[in-house]
Coordinates of N, CA and C in Angstrom, one line a residue:
X1 N -3.9 286.2 126.3 CA -4.5 285.2 127.1 C -4.6 285.6 128.5
X2 N -5.8 285.5 129.1 CA -6.0 285.8 130.5 C -6.3 284.6 131.3
X3 N -5.5 284.3 132.4 CA -5.7 283.2 133.2 C -6.4 283.6 134.5
X4 N -7.5 283.0 134.8 CA -8.2 283.4 136.1 C -8.3 282.3 137.1
X5 N -7.9 281.1 136.7 CA -7.9 280.0 137.7 C -6.8 279.0 137.3
X6 N -6.3 278.2 138.2 CA -5.3 277.2 138.0 C -6.1 275.9 137.6
X7 N -5.7 275.3 136.5 CA -6.3 274.0 136.1 C -6.0 272.9 137.0
X8 N -4.8 272.7 137.4 CA -4.3 271.6 138.3 C -2.9 271.8 138.6
X9 N -2.2 270.9 139.2 CA -0.8 270.9 139.4 C -0.2 269.7 138.7
X10 N 0.9 269.9 138.0 CA 1.5 268.8 137.2 C 1.8 267.6 138.1
X11 N 2.0 267.8 139.4 CA 2.3 266.6 140.3 C 1.0 265.8 140.5
X12 N -0.1 266.3 140.2 CA -1.4 265.6 140.4 C -1.8 264.9 139.1
X13 N -1.0 265.0 138.0 CA -1.4 264.4 136.7 C -0.7 263.1 136.5
X14 N -1.3 262.3 135.7 CA -0.6 261.0 135.3 C 0.4 261.4 134.3
X15 N 1.5 260.7 134.3 CA 2.7 260.9 133.4 C 2.2 260.9 131.9
X16 N 1.4 260.0 131.5 CA 1.0 259.9 130.1 C 0.2 261.2 129.7
X17 N -0.6 261.7 130.6 CA -1.3 263.0 130.4 C -0.4 264.1 130.1
X18 N 0.7 264.2 130.8 CA 1.7 265.2 130.6 C 2.5 265.0 129.3
X19 N 3.0 263.8 129.1 CA 3.8 263.5 127.9 C 3.1 263.7 126.6
X20 N 1.7 263.6 126.5 CA 1.0 263.8 125.3 C 0.8 265.2 124.9
X21 N 1.3 266.1 125.8 CA 1.1 267.6 125.5 C 2.4 268.3 125.4
X22 N 2.4 269.3 124.6 CA 3.6 270.2 124.4 C 3.5 271.1 125.7
X23 N 4.7 271.3 126.4 CA 4.7 272.0 127.6 C 5.5 273.3 127.4
X24 N 4.8 274.5 127.7 CA 5.4 275.8 127.7 C 5.6 276.1 129.2
X25 N 6.6 276.8 129.6 CA 6.9 277.1 131.0 C 6.9 278.6 131.2
X26 N 6.4 279.0 132.3 CA 6.5 280.4 132.8 C 7.5 280.3 134.0
X27 N 8.6 281.0 133.8 CA 9.6 281.0 134.9 C 9.4 282.2 135.8
X28 N 9.2 282.0 137.1 CA 9.0 283.1 138.0 C 10.0 283.0 139.1
X29 N 10.4 284.2 139.7 CA 11.1 284.3 140.9 C 10.2 283.8 142.0
X30 N 10.7 283.2 143.1 CA 9.8 282.7 144.1 C 9.0 283.7 144.8
X31 N 9.5 285.0 144.9 CA 8.6 286.0 145.5 C 7.5 286.5 144.6
X32 N 7.5 286.1 143.3 CA 6.4 286.5 142.5 C 5.2 285.4 142.5
X33 N 5.5 284.3 143.2 CA 4.4 283.3 143.4 C 3.3 283.8 144.3
X34 N 3.5 284.9 145.0 CA 2.4 285.4 145.9 C 1.5 286.5 145.1
X35 N 1.9 286.8 143.9 CA 1.1 287.8 143.2 C 0.0 287.2 142.4
X36 N -1.2 287.6 142.8 CA -2.4 287.0 142.1 C -2.7 287.7 140.8
X37 N -2.1 288.9 140.6 CA -2.3 289.7 139.3 C -0.9 290.0 138.8
X38 N -0.6 289.5 137.6 CA 0.7 289.8 137.0 C 0.7 289.5 135.5
X39 N 1.6 290.1 134.8 CA 1.8 289.8 133.4 C 3.1 289.0 133.3
X40 N 3.1 287.8 132.6 CA 4.2 287.0 132.4 C 4.4 286.6 131.0
X41 N 5.6 286.0 130.7 CA 5.9 285.6 129.3 C 6.4 284.1 129.4
X42 N 5.9 283.3 128.5 CA 6.3 281.9 128.5 C 7.7 281.8 127.9
X43 N 8.3 280.6 128.0 CA 9.6 280.4 127.4 C 9.5 280.3 125.9
X44 N 8.3 280.4 125.3 CA 8.1 280.4 123.9 C 7.7 281.8 123.4
X45 N 7.7 282.8 124.4 CA 7.5 284.2 124.0 C 6.0 284.6 124.1
X46 N 5.1 283.7 124.5 CA 3.7 284.1 124.6 C 3.4 284.9 125.9
X47 N 2.8 286.1 125.7 CA 2.4 286.9 126.9 C 1.1 286.4 127.5
X48 N 1.1 286.4 128.8 CA -0.1 285.9 129.5 C -0.4 286.8 130.7
X49 N -1.6 287.2 130.9 CA -2.0 287.9 132.0 C -2.6 286.9 133.1
X50 N -2.2 287.1 134.3 CA -2.7 286.2 135.4 C -3.5 287.1 136.3
X51 N -4.7 286.8 136.5 CA -5.6 287.5 137.5 C -6.5 286.4 138.1
X52 N -5.9 285.8 139.2 CA -6.6 284.7 139.8 C -7.8 285.2 140.6
X53 N -8.9 284.5 140.5 CA -10.1 284.9 141.2 C -10.1 284.4 142.6
X54 N -9.5 283.3 142.9 CA -9.4 282.8 144.2 C -8.1 283.3 144.9
X55 N -8.2 283.5 146.2 CA -7.0 284.1 146.9 C -6.1 283.0 147.3
X56 N -5.2 282.7 146.4 CA -4.2 281.6 146.6 C -2.9 282.0 146.0
X57 N -1.8 281.5 146.5 CA -0.5 281.7 145.9 C -0.3 280.7 144.7
X58 N 0.6 281.1 143.8 CA 1.0 280.1 142.8 C 2.0 279.2 143.4
X59 N 2.1 278.0 142.8 CA 3.0 277.0 143.3 C 3.7 276.4 142.1
X60 N 5.0 276.0 142.2 CA 5.7 275.4 141.1 C 4.9 274.2 140.7
X61 N 4.7 274.1 139.4 CA 4.0 273.0 138.8 C 2.5 273.3 138.5
X62 N 2.0 274.5 138.9 CA 0.7 274.8 138.6 C 0.5 274.9 137.1
X63 N -0.6 274.4 136.6 CA -1.0 274.4 135.2 C -1.9 275.6 135.0
X64 N -1.4 276.6 134.2 CA -2.2 277.8 134.0 C -3.2 277.5 132.8
X65 N -2.8 276.7 131.9 CA -3.7 276.5 130.7 C -3.4 275.0 130.2
X66 N -4.5 274.4 129.8 CA -4.3 273.0 129.2 C -5.4 272.7 128.2
X67 N -5.0 272.2 127.1 CA -6.0 271.7 126.1 C -5.5 270.3 125.7
X68 N -6.0 269.7 124.7 CA -5.6 268.3 124.3 C -4.1 268.2 123.9
X69 N -3.6 269.3 123.4 CA -2.2 269.3 122.8 C -1.2 270.1 123.6
X70 N -1.6 271.1 124.3 CA -0.7 272.0 125.0 C -1.0 272.2 126.4
X71 N 0.0 272.7 127.2 CA -0.2 273.1 128.5 C 0.9 274.2 128.9
X72 N 0.5 275.1 129.8 CA 1.4 276.1 130.3 C 1.6 275.9 131.7
X73 N 2.8 275.7 132.2 CA 3.1 275.4 133.6 C 4.0 276.4 134.2
X74 N 3.8 276.6 135.5 CA 4.6 277.5 136.3 C 5.9 276.8 136.7
X75 N 7.0 277.4 136.6 CA 8.3 276.9 137.1 C 8.9 278.0 137.9
X76 N 9.8 277.7 138.8 CA 10.4 278.6 139.6 C 11.9 278.7 139.4
X77 N 12.4 279.9 139.4 CA 13.9 280.1 139.2 C 14.5 279.8 140.6
X78 N 15.8 279.4 140.5 CA 16.5 279.0 141.7 C 16.8 280.3 142.6
X79 N 16.7 280.1 143.9 CA 17.0 281.1 144.9 C 18.3 280.9 145.5
X80 N 19.0 281.9 146.0 CA 20.2 281.8 146.7 C 19.8 281.5 148.2
X81 N 20.1 280.3 148.6 CA 19.6 279.8 149.9 C 20.7 279.4 150.8
X82 N 20.4 279.5 152.1 CA 21.2 278.8 153.1 C 20.4 277.6 153.5
X83 N 21.0 276.4 153.3 CA 20.3 275.1 153.6 C 21.0 274.6 154.9
X84 N 20.2 274.7 155.9 CA 20.7 274.4 157.3 C 20.3 273.0 157.7
X85 N 21.3 272.2 158.2 CA 21.1 270.8 158.5 C 21.6 270.6 160.0
X86 N 20.7 271.0 160.9 CA 21.1 270.8 162.3 C 21.3 269.3 162.7
X87 N 22.2 269.0 163.5 CA 22.6 267.6 163.9 C 21.7 267.2 165.1
X88 N 21.3 268.1 165.9 CA 20.5 267.7 167.1 C 19.3 268.6 167.2
X89 N 18.4 268.2 168.1 CA 17.2 269.0 168.3 C 17.6 270.3 169.0
X90 N 18.6 270.3 169.8 CA 19.1 271.5 170.4 C 19.6 272.5 169.4
X91 N 20.3 272.1 168.4 CA 20.8 273.0 167.3 C 19.6 273.5 166.5
X92 N 18.6 272.6 166.3 CA 17.4 273.0 165.5 C 16.6 274.1 166.3
X93 N 16.5 273.8 167.6 CA 15.8 274.8 168.4 C 16.5 276.1 168.5
X94 N 17.8 276.1 168.6 CA 18.6 277.3 168.7 C 18.5 278.1 167.5
X95 N 18.7 277.5 166.3 CA 18.6 278.3 165.1 C 17.2 278.7 164.7
X96 N 16.2 277.9 165.0 CA 14.8 278.3 164.8 C 14.5 279.5 165.7
X97 N 14.9 279.5 166.9 CA 14.6 280.6 167.8 C 15.3 281.9 167.3
X98 N 16.6 281.8 166.9 CA 17.3 282.9 166.4 C 16.7 283.5 165.1
X99 N 16.3 282.6 164.2 CA 15.7 283.1 162.9 C 14.3 283.7 163.2
X100 N 13.6 283.1 164.2 CA 12.3 283.6 164.5 C 12.3 285.0 165.1
X101 N 13.4 285.2 165.9 CA 13.6 286.6 166.4 C 13.8 287.6 165.3
X102 N 14.3 287.2 164.2 CA 14.6 288.0 163.1 C 13.4 288.1 162.1
X103 N 12.4 287.3 162.4 CA 11.2 287.2 161.6 C 11.5 286.7 160.1
X104 N 12.5 285.9 160.0 CA 12.9 285.3 158.7 C 12.0 284.1 158.4
X105 N 11.4 284.2 157.2 CA 10.6 283.0 156.8 C 11.5 281.8 156.4
X106 N 11.1 280.6 156.8 CA 11.9 279.4 156.5 C 10.9 278.4 155.8
X107 N 11.6 277.5 155.1 CA 10.9 276.4 154.5 C 11.6 275.1 155.0
X108 N 10.9 274.0 155.1 CA 11.5 272.8 155.6 C 11.3 271.7 154.5
X109 N 12.3 270.9 154.3 CA 12.3 269.8 153.4 C 13.1 268.7 154.0
X110 N 12.5 267.5 154.3 CA 13.2 266.4 155.0 C 13.8 266.9 156.3
X111 N 15.1 266.8 156.5 CA 15.7 267.2 157.7 C 16.4 268.6 157.5
X112 N 16.0 269.3 156.5 CA 16.7 270.6 156.2 C 15.7 271.8 156.5
X113 N 16.3 272.9 156.9 CA 15.6 274.2 157.0 C 16.3 275.1 155.9
X114 N 15.5 275.8 155.2 CA 16.0 276.6 154.1 C 15.5 278.1 154.3
X115 N 16.4 279.0 154.3 CA 16.1 280.4 154.3 C 16.8 281.1 153.2
X116 N 16.3 282.3 152.8 CA 17.0 283.0 151.7 C 18.3 283.5 152.3
X117 N 19.3 283.6 151.4 CA 20.6 284.0 151.8 C 20.7 285.3 152.5
X118 N 21.4 285.4 153.6 CA 21.6 286.6 154.3 C 23.0 286.5 155.0
X119 N 23.9 287.4 154.7 CA 25.2 287.2 155.3 C 25.3 287.2 156.8
X120 N 24.3 287.9 157.4 CA 24.3 287.9 158.9 C 23.8 286.6 159.4
X121 N 22.9 285.9 158.7 CA 22.5 284.6 159.1 C 23.7 283.6 158.9
X122 N 24.4 283.8 157.8 CA 25.5 282.9 157.6 C 26.6 283.1 158.7
X123 N 26.9 284.3 159.1 CA 27.8 284.5 160.2 C 27.3 283.9 161.5
X124 N 26.0 284.0 161.8 CA 25.4 283.4 163.0 C 25.6 281.8 162.9
X125 N 25.3 281.2 161.8 CA 25.5 279.8 161.6 C 26.9 279.4 161.9
X126 N 27.9 280.2 161.4 CA 29.3 279.9 161.6 C 29.6 280.0 163.1
X127 N 29.1 281.1 163.7 CA 29.4 281.3 165.1 C 28.8 280.2 166.0
X128 N 27.6 279.7 165.7 CA 27.0 278.6 166.4 C 27.4 277.2 166.0
X129 N 28.3 277.2 165.0 CA 28.8 275.9 164.4 C 27.7 275.0 164.1
X130 N 26.6 275.5 163.4 CA 25.5 274.7 162.9 C 25.8 274.4 161.4
X131 N 25.8 273.2 161.0 CA 26.1 272.9 159.6 C 25.1 273.5 158.6
X132 N 25.6 274.0 157.5 CA 24.8 274.6 156.5 C 25.6 274.6 155.2
X133 N 24.9 274.8 154.1 CA 25.5 275.0 152.8 C 24.7 276.2 152.1
X134 N 25.5 276.9 151.3 CA 24.9 278.0 150.5 C 24.6 277.4 149.1
X135 N 23.4 277.3 148.7 CA 23.0 276.7 147.4 C 22.1 277.5 146.6
X136 N 22.1 277.4 145.3 CA 21.1 277.9 144.4 C 20.1 276.7 144.3
X137 N 18.9 276.9 144.7 CA 17.9 275.8 144.7 C 16.5 276.4 144.4
X138 N 15.7 275.5 143.8 CA 14.3 275.9 143.5 C 13.5 275.5 144.7
X139 N 12.6 276.4 145.0 CA 11.6 276.1 146.1 C 10.2 276.0 145.4
X140 N 9.3 275.3 146.0 CA 8.0 275.1 145.4 C 7.0 276.3 145.6
X141 N 7.3 277.0 146.8 CA 6.4 278.1 147.1 C 7.2 279.3 147.6
X142 N 6.6 280.4 147.7 CA 7.2 281.6 148.1 C 7.6 281.6 149.6
X143 N 8.6 282.3 149.9 CA 9.0 282.6 151.3 C 8.0 283.7 151.8
X144 N 7.1 283.4 152.7 CA 6.1 284.4 153.2 C 6.5 284.9 154.5
X145 N 6.5 286.2 154.6 CA 6.7 286.9 155.9 C 5.4 286.9 156.6
X146 N 5.5 286.6 157.8 CA 4.3 286.6 158.7 C 4.3 287.9 159.4
X147 N 3.2 288.7 159.3 CA 3.1 290.0 159.9 C 3.0 289.8 161.5
X148 N 3.9 290.6 162.2 CA 3.9 290.5 163.6 C 4.6 291.7 164.1
X149 N 4.2 292.2 165.3 CA 4.9 293.3 165.9 C 5.1 293.0 167.4
X150 N 6.2 293.5 168.0 CA 6.4 293.3 169.4 C 5.8 294.5 170.1
X151 N 4.5 294.5 170.4 CA 3.8 295.7 170.9 C 4.1 296.0 172.3

């Protein structure tokens, strides 16, 4: 089976539309969400080729295939993350500046900043006394590095 476009995202579907179908899942590491061309295997052992025609990243919940009885959905494996919860705007600005200098991609959810685990960042958080937890957590999209050079 070759997938060239995303049907929809499961979050945009009515619950009854989901429940009436058998769901197969494709589990991907978050950094594989940026690959438009790849070969994957569902949790039922079905091999699928993905070659997206549109230039977009995959997102957790994307429906690769759907008919009246079945659907194949992208799911993401948990990442080893530092979940940072600054108490003040000053702490947020300080850690955001420090991570920006390191060109580390971050994601935000509610009042939390999430970065992929790095022992140097963990040491920095301890030194700055900014609250954080190390957690295995699923993210909906890939951590993207933004190209930049200090010319």
